[in-house]
PDB file of C-alpha atoms in Angstrom:
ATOM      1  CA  UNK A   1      92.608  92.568 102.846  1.00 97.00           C
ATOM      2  CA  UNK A   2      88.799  91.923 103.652  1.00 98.00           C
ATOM      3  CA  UNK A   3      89.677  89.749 106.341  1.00 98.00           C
ATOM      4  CA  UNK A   4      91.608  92.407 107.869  1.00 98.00           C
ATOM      5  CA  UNK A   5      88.881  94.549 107.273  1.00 98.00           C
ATOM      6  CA  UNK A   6      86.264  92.384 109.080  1.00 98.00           C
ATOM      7  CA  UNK A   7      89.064  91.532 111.915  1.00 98.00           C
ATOM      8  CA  UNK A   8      88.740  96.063 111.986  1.00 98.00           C
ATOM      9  CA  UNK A   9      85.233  95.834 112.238  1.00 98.00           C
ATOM     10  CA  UNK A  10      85.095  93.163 115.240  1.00 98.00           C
ATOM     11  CA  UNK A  11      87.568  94.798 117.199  1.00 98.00           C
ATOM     12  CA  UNK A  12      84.876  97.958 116.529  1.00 98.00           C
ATOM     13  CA  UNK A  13      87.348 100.334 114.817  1.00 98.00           C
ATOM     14  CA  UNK A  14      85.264 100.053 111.919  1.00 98.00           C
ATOM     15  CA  UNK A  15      81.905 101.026 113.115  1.00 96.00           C
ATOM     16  CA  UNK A  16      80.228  99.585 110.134  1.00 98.00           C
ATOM     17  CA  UNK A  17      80.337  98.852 106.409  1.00 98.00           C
ATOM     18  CA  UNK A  18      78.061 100.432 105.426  1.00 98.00           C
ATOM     19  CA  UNK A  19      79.599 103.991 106.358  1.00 98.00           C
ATOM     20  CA  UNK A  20      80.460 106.114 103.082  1.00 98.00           C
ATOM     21  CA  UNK A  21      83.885 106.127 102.186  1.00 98.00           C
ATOM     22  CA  UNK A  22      84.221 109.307 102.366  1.00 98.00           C
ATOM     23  CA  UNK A  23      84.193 109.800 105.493  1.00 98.00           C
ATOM     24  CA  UNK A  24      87.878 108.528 105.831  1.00 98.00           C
ATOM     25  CA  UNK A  25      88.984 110.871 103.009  1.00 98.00           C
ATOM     26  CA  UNK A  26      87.702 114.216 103.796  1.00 96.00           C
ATOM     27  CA  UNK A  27      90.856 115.890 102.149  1.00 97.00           C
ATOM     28  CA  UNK A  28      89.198 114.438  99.018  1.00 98.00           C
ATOM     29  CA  UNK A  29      85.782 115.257 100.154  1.00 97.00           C
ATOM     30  CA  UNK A  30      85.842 117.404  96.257  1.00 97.00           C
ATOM     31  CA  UNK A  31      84.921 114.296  94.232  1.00 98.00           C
ATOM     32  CA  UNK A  32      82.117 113.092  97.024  1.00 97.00           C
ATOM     33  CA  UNK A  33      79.676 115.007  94.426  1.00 94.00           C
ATOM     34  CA  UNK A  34      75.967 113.055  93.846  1.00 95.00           C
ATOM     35  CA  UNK A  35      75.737 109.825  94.156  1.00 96.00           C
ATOM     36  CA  UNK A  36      79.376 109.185  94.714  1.00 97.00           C
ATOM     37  CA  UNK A  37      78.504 110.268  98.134  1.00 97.00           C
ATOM     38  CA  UNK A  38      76.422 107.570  99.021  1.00 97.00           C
ATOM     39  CA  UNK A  39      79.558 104.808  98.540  1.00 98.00           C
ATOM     40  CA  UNK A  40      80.183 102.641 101.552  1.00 98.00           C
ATOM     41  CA  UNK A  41      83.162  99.899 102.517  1.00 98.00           C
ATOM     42  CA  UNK A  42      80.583  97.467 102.166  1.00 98.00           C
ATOM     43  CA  UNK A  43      80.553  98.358  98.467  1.00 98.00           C
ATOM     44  CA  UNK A  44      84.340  98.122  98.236  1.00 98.00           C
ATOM     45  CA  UNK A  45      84.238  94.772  99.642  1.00 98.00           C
ATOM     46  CA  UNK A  46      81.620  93.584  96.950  1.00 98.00           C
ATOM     47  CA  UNK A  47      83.607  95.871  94.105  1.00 98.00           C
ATOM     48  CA  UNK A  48      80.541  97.542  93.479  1.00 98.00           C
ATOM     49  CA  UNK A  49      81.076 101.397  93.737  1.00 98.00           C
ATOM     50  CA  UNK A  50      79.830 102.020  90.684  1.00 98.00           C
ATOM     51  CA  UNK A  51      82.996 103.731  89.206  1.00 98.00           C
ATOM     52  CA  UNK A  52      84.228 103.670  85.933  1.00 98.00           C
ATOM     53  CA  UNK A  53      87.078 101.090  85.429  1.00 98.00           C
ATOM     54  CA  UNK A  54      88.325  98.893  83.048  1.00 97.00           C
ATOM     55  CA  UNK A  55      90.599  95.767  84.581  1.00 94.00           C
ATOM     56  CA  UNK A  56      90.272  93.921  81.161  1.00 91.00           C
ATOM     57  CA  UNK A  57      93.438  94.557  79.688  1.00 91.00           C
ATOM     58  CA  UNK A  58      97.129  92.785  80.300  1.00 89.00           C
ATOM     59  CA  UNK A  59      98.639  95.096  83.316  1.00 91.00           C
ATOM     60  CA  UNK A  60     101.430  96.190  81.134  1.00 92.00           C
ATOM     61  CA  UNK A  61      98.870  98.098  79.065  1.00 94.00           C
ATOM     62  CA  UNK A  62      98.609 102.072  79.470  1.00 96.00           C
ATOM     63  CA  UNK A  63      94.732 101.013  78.837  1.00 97.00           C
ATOM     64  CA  UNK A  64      93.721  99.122  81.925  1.00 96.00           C
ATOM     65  CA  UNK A  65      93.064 101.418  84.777  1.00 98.00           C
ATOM     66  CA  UNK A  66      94.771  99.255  87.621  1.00 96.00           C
ATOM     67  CA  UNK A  67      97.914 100.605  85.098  1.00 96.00           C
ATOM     68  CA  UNK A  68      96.785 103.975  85.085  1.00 97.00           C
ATOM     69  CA  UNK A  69      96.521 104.000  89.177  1.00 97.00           C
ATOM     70  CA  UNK A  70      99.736 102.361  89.836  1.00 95.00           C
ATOM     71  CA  UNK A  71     101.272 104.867  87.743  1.00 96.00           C
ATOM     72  CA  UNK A  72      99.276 108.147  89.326  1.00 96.00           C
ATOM     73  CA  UNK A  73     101.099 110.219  91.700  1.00 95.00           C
ATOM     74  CA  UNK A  74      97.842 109.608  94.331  1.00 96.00           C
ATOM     75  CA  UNK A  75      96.769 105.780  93.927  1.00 96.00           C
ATOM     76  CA  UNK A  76      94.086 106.697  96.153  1.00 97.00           C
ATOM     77  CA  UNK A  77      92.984 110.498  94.563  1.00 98.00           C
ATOM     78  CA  UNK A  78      93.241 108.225  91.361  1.00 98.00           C
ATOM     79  CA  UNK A  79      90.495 106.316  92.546  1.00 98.00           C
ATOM     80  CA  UNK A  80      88.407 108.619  94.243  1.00 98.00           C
ATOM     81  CA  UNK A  81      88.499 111.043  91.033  1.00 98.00           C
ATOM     82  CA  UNK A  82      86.746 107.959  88.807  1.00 98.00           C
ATOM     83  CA  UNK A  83      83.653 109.022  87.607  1.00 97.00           C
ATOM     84  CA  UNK A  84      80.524 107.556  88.760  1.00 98.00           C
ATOM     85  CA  UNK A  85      78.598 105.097  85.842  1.00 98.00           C
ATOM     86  CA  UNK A  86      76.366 102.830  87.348  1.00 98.00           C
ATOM     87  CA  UNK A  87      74.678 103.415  91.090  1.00 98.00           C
ATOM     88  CA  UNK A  88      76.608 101.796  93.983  1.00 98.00           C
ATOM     89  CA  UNK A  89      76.055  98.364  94.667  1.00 97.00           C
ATOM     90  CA  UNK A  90      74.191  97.486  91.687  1.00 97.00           C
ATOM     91  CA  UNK A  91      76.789  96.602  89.227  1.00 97.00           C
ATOM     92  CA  UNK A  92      80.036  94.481  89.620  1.00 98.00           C
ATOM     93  CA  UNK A  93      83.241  96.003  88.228  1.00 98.00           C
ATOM     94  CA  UNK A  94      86.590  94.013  89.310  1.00 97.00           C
ATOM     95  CA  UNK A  95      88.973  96.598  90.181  1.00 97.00           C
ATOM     96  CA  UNK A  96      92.064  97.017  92.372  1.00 96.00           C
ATOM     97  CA  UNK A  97      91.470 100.486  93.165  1.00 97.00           C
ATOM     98  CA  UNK A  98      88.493  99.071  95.720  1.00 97.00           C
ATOM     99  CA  UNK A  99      91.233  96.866  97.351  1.00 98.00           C
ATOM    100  CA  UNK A 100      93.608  99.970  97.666  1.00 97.00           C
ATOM    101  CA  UNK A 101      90.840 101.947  99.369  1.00 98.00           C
ATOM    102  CA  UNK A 102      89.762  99.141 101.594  1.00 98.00           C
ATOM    103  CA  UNK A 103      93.471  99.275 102.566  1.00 98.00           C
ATOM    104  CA  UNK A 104      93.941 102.957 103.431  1.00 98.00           C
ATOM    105  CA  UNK A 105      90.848 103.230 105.151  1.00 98.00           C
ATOM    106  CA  UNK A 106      91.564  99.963 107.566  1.00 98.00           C
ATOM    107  CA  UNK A 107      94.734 102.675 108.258  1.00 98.00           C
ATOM    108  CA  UNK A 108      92.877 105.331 108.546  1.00 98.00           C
ATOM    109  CA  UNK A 109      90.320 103.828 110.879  1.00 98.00           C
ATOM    110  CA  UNK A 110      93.420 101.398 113.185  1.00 98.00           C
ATOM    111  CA  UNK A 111      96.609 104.034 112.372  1.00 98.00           C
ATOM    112  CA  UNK A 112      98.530 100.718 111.102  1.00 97.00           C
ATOM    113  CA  UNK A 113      99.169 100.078 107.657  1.00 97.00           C
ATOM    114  CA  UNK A 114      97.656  96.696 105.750  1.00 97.00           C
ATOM    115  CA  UNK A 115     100.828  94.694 106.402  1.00 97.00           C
ATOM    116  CA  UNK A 116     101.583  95.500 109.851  1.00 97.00           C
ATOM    117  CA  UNK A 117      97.835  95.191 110.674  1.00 98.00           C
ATOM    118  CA  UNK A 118      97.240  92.029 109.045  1.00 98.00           C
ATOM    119  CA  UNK A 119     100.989  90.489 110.426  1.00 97.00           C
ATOM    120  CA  UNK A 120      99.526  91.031 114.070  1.00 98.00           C
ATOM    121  CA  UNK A 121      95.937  90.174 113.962  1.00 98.00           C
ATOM    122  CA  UNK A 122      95.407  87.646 111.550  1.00 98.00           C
ATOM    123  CA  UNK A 123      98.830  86.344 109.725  1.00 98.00           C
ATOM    124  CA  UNK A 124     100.303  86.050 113.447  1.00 98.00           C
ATOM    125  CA  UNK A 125      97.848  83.916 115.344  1.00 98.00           C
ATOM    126  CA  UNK A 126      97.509  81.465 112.347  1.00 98.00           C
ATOM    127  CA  UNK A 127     101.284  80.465 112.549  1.00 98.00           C
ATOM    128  CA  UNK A 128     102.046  82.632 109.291  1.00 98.00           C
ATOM    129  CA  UNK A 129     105.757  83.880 109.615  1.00 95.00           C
ATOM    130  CA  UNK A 130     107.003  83.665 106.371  1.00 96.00           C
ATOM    131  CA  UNK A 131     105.671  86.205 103.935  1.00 96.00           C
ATOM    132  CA  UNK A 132     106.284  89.732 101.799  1.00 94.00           C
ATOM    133  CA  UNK A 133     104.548  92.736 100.510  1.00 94.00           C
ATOM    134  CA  UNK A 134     105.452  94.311  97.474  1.00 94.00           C
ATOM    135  CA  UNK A 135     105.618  97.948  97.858  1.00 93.00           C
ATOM    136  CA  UNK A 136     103.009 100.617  95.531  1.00 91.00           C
ATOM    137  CA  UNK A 137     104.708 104.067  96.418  1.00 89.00           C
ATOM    138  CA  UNK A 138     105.985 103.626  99.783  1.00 89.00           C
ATOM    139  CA  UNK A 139     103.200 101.412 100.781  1.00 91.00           C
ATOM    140  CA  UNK A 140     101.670  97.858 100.765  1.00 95.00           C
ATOM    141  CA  UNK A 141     100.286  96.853  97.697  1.00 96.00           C
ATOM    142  CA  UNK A 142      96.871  95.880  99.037  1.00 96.00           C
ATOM    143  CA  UNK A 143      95.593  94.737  95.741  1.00 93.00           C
ATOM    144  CA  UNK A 144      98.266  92.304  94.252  1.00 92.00           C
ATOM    145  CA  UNK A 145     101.526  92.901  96.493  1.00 93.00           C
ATOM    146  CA  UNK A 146     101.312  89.681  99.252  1.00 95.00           C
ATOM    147  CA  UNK A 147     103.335  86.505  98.499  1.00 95.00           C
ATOM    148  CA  UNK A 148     102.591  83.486 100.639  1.00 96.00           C
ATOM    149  CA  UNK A 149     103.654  80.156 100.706  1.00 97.00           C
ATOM    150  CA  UNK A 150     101.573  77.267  99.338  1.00 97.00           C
ATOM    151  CA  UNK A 151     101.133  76.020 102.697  1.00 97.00           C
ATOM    152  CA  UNK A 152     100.001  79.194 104.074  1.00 98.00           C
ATOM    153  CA  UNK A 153      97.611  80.010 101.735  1.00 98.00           C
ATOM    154  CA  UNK A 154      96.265  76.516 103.011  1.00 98.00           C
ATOM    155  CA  UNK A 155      95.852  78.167 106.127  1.00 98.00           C
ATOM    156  CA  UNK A 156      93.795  81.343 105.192  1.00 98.00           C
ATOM    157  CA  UNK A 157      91.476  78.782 103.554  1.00 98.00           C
ATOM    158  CA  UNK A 158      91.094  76.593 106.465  1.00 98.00           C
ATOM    159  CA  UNK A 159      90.086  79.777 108.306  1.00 98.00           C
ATOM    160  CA  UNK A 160      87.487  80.545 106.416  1.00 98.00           C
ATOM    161  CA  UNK A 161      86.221  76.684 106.109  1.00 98.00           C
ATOM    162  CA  UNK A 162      85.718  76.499 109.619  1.00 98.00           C
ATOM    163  CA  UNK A 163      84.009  80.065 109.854  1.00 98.00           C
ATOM    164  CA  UNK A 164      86.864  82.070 111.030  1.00 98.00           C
ATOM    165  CA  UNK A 165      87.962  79.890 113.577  1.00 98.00           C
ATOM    166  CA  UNK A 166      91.399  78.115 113.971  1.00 98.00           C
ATOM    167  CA  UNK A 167      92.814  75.752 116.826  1.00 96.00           C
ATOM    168  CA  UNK A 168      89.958  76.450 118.621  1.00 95.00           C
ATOM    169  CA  UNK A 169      90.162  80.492 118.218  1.00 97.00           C
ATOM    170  CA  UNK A 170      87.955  82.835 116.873  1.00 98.00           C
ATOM    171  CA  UNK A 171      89.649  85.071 114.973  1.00 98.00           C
ATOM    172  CA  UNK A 172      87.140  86.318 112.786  1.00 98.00           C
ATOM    173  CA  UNK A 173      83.200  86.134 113.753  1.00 98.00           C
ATOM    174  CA  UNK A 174      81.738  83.407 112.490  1.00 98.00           C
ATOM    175  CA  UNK A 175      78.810  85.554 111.220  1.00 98.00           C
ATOM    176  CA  UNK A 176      81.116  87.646 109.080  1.00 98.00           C
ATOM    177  CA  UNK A 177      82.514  84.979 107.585  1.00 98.00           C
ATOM    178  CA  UNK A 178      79.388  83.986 106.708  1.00 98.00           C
ATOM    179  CA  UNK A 179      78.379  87.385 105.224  1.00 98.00           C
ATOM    180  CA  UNK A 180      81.756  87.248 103.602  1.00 98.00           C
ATOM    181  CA  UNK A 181      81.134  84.097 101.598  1.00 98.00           C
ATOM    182  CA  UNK A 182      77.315  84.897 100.735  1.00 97.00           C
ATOM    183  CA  UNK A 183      76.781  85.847  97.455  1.00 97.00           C
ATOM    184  CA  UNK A 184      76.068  89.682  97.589  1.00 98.00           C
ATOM    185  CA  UNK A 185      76.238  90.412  93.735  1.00 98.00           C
ATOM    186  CA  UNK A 186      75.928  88.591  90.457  1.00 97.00           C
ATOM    187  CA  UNK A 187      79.039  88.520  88.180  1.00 97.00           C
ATOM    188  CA  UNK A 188      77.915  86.234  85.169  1.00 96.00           C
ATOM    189  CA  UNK A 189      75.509  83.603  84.565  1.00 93.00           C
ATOM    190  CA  UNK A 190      76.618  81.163  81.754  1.00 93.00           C
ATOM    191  CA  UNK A 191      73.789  79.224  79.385  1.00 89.00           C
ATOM    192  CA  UNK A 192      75.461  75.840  81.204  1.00 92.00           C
ATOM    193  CA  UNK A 193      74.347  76.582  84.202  1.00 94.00           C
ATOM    194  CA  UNK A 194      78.025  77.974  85.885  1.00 95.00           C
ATOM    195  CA  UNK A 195      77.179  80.687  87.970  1.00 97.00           C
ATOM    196  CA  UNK A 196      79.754  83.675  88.981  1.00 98.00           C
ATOM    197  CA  UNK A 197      78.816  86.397  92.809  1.00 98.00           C
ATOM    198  CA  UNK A 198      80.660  87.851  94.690  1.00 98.00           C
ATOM    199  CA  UNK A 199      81.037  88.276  98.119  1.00 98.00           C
ATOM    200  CA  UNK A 200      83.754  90.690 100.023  1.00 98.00           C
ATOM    201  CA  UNK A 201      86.753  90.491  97.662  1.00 98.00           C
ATOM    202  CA  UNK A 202      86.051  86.471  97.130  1.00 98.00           C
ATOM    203  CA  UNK A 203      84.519  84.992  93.955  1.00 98.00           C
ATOM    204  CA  UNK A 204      81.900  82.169  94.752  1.00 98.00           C
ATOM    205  CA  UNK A 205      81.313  79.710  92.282  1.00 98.00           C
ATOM    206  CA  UNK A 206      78.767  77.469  91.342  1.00 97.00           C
ATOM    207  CA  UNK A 207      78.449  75.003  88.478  1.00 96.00           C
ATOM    208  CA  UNK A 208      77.459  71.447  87.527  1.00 94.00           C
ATOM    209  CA  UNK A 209      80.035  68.550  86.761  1.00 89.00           C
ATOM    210  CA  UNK A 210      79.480  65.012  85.833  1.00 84.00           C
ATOM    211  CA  UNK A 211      75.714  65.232  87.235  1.00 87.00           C
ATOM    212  CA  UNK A 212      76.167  66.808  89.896  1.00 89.00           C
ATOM    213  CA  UNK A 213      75.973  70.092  91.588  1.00 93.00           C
ATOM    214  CA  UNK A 214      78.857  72.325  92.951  1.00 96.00           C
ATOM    215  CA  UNK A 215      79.508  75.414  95.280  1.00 97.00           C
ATOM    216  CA  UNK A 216      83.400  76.695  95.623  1.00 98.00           C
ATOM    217  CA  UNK A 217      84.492  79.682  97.325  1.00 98.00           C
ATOM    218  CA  UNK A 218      87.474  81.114  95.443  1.00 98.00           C
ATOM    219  CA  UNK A 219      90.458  83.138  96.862  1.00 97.00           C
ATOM    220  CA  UNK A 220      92.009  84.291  93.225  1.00 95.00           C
ATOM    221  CA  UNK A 221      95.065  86.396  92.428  1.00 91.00           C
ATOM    222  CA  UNK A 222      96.575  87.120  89.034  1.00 88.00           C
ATOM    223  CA  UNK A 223      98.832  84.269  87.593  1.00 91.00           C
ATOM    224  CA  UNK A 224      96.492  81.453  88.489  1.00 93.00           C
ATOM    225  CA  UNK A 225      97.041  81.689  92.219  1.00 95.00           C
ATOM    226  CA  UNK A 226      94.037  80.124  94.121  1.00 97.00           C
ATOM    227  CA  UNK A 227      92.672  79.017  97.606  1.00 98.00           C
ATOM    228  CA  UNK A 228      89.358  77.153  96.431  1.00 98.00           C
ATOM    229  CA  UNK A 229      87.174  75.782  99.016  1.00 98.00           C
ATOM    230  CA  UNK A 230      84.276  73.236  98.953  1.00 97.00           C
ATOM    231  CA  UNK A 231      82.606  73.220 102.345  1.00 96.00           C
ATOM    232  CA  UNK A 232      79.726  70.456 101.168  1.00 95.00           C
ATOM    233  CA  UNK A 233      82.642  68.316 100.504  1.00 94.00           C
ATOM    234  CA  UNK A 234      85.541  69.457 103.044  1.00 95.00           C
ATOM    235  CA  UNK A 235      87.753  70.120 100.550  1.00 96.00           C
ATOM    236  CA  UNK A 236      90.713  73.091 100.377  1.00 97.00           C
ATOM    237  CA  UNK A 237      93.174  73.439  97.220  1.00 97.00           C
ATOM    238  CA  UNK A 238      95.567  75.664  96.958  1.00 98.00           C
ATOM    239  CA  UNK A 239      97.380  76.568  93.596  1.00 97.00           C
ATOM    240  CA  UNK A 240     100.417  78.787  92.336  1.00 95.00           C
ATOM    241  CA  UNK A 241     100.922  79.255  88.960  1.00 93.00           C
ATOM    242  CA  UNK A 242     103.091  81.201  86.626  1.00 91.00           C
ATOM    243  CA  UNK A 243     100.276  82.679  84.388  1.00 90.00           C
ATOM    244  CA  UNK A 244     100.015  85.947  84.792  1.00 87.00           C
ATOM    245  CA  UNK A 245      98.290  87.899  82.356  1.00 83.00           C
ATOM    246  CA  UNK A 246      97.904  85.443  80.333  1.00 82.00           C
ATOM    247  CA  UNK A 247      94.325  84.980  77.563  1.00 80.00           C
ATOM    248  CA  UNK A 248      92.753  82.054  75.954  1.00 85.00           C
ATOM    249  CA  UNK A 249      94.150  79.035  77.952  1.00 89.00           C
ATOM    250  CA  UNK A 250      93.334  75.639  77.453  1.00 91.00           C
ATOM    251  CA  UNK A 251      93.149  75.183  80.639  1.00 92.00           C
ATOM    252  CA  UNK A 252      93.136  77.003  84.044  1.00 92.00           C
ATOM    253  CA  UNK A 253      94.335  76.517  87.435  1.00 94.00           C
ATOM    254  CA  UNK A 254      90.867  76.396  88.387  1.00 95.00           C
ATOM    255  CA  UNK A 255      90.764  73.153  86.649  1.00 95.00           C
ATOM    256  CA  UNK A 256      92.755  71.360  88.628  1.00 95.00           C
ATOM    257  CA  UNK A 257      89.860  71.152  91.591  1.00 95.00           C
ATOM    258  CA  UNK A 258      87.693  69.942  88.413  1.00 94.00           C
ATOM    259  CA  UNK A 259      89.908  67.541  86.533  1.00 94.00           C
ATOM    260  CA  UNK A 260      92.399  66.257  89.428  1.00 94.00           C
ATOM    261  CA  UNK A 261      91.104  66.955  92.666  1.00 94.00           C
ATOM    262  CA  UNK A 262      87.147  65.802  92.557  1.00 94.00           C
ATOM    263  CA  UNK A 263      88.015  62.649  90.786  1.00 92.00           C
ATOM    264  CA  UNK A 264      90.521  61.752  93.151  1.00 90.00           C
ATOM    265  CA  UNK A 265      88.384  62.041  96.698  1.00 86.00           C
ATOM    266  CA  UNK A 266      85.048  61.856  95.140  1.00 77.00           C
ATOM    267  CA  UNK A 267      82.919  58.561  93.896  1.00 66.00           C
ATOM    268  CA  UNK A 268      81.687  60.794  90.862  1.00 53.00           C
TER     269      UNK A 268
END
């Protein structure tokens, strides 16, 4: 989705991210009051709006907002009508609801939905044929609803490796990728030294491992899905897994980079 968004933005039907987000919903132009006013894409992308949510809970429980949306009769009045907790773009808060905005605005601002845009202008020219969207209320669902093949997935990360470029084409500019994959807010920041940002709907990692230092940009989807790229190293893995919702693993798919993939390609 914040590919698409950035492909939007190149193509200059998205002016800039940093326009409120309001200004593509002016039938909801009601809950733009204070400081909710002052919300921009650019804080969508980062999942820093600043509005209450609460992602923390399994997705079958009537507690965890991304519940509560998918169940409204407006997903996107739903997330609009959130009350405002922390100023935008100083606090990270993971939440769907950002992904299903950046969505309807990339319609509001091309007049194609997520999954028709996406199929023509970036699924398309990398040789991506073979996919689905499940459907939230008539529509895409922007913020957990694409299934792609192992292979593909492989392909979205080698996009982003070489800077939005593939076979010689530029389909995203390089400098956006680059702003993409720049830290742009802290997540956590663990006593062993693993650091968690975030840049526009990607995690980026960093963390030490047998003495040495590591940076991994992470494409991560409920269930253990992952596209996890190491740039210093030229390495892309791609993982599908079957635990979704799922607490208190021994292990994660994330450790497979760790615990298979390093110690096979690297003198460590």
């Amino acid at each position: 989705v914040a590919l698409s968004v950035l492909i939007a933005h190149s193509q200059g039907k998205i002016k800039d991210l940093d326009q409120p987000i309001f200004d593509f919903f002016s039938e909801y132009a009601s809950y733009a009051e204070g400081e909710k006013k002052s919300i921009t894409i650019r804080h969508a992308l980062t999942m820093s709006l600043g509005l209450e949510w609460n992602e923390g809970f399994a997705y079958s429980n009537p507690a965890n907002t991304a519940f509560q949306m998918n169940n409204a009769p407006n997903t996107i009045e739903f997330v609009l009508s959130r009350k405002l907790v922390n100023k935008p773009g100083t606090t990270f808060e993971y939440s769907g609801g950002t992904t299903q905005l950046l969505a309807a605005i990339l319609k509001k601002a091309t007049g194609s939905d997520i999954e028709n845009f996406t199929a023509k202008h970036l699924l398309t020219p990398l040789g991506i044929t073979k996919y689905e969207w499940a459907p939230l209320k008539g529509q895409p669902d922007a913020d957990s609803g694409l299934r792609l093949r192992s292979r593909d997935m492989a392909k979205i990360g080698s996009l982003v490796m070489n800077s939005g470029k593939w076979k010689g084409k530029q389909i995203i500019p390089a400098k956006l990728i680059e702003d993409a994959t720049r830290p742009s807010i802290k997540v956590t920041e663990e006593a062993d030294g693993w650091k968690t940002h975030y840049g526009y709907q990607i995690w980026l990692q960093s963390f030490p491992d047998a003495g040495k230092e590591y940076s991994v940009i992470e494409l991560t989807g409920n269930g253990g899905q992952k596209i996890m790229i190491d740039k210093k190293n030229d390495l892309i893995v791609v993982v599908t897994a079957g635990t979704y919702d799922s607490k208190g693993l021994k292990k994660y798919s994330f450790d497979i980079l760790i615990d298979i993939a390093y110690p096979s390609i690297l003198s460590r």
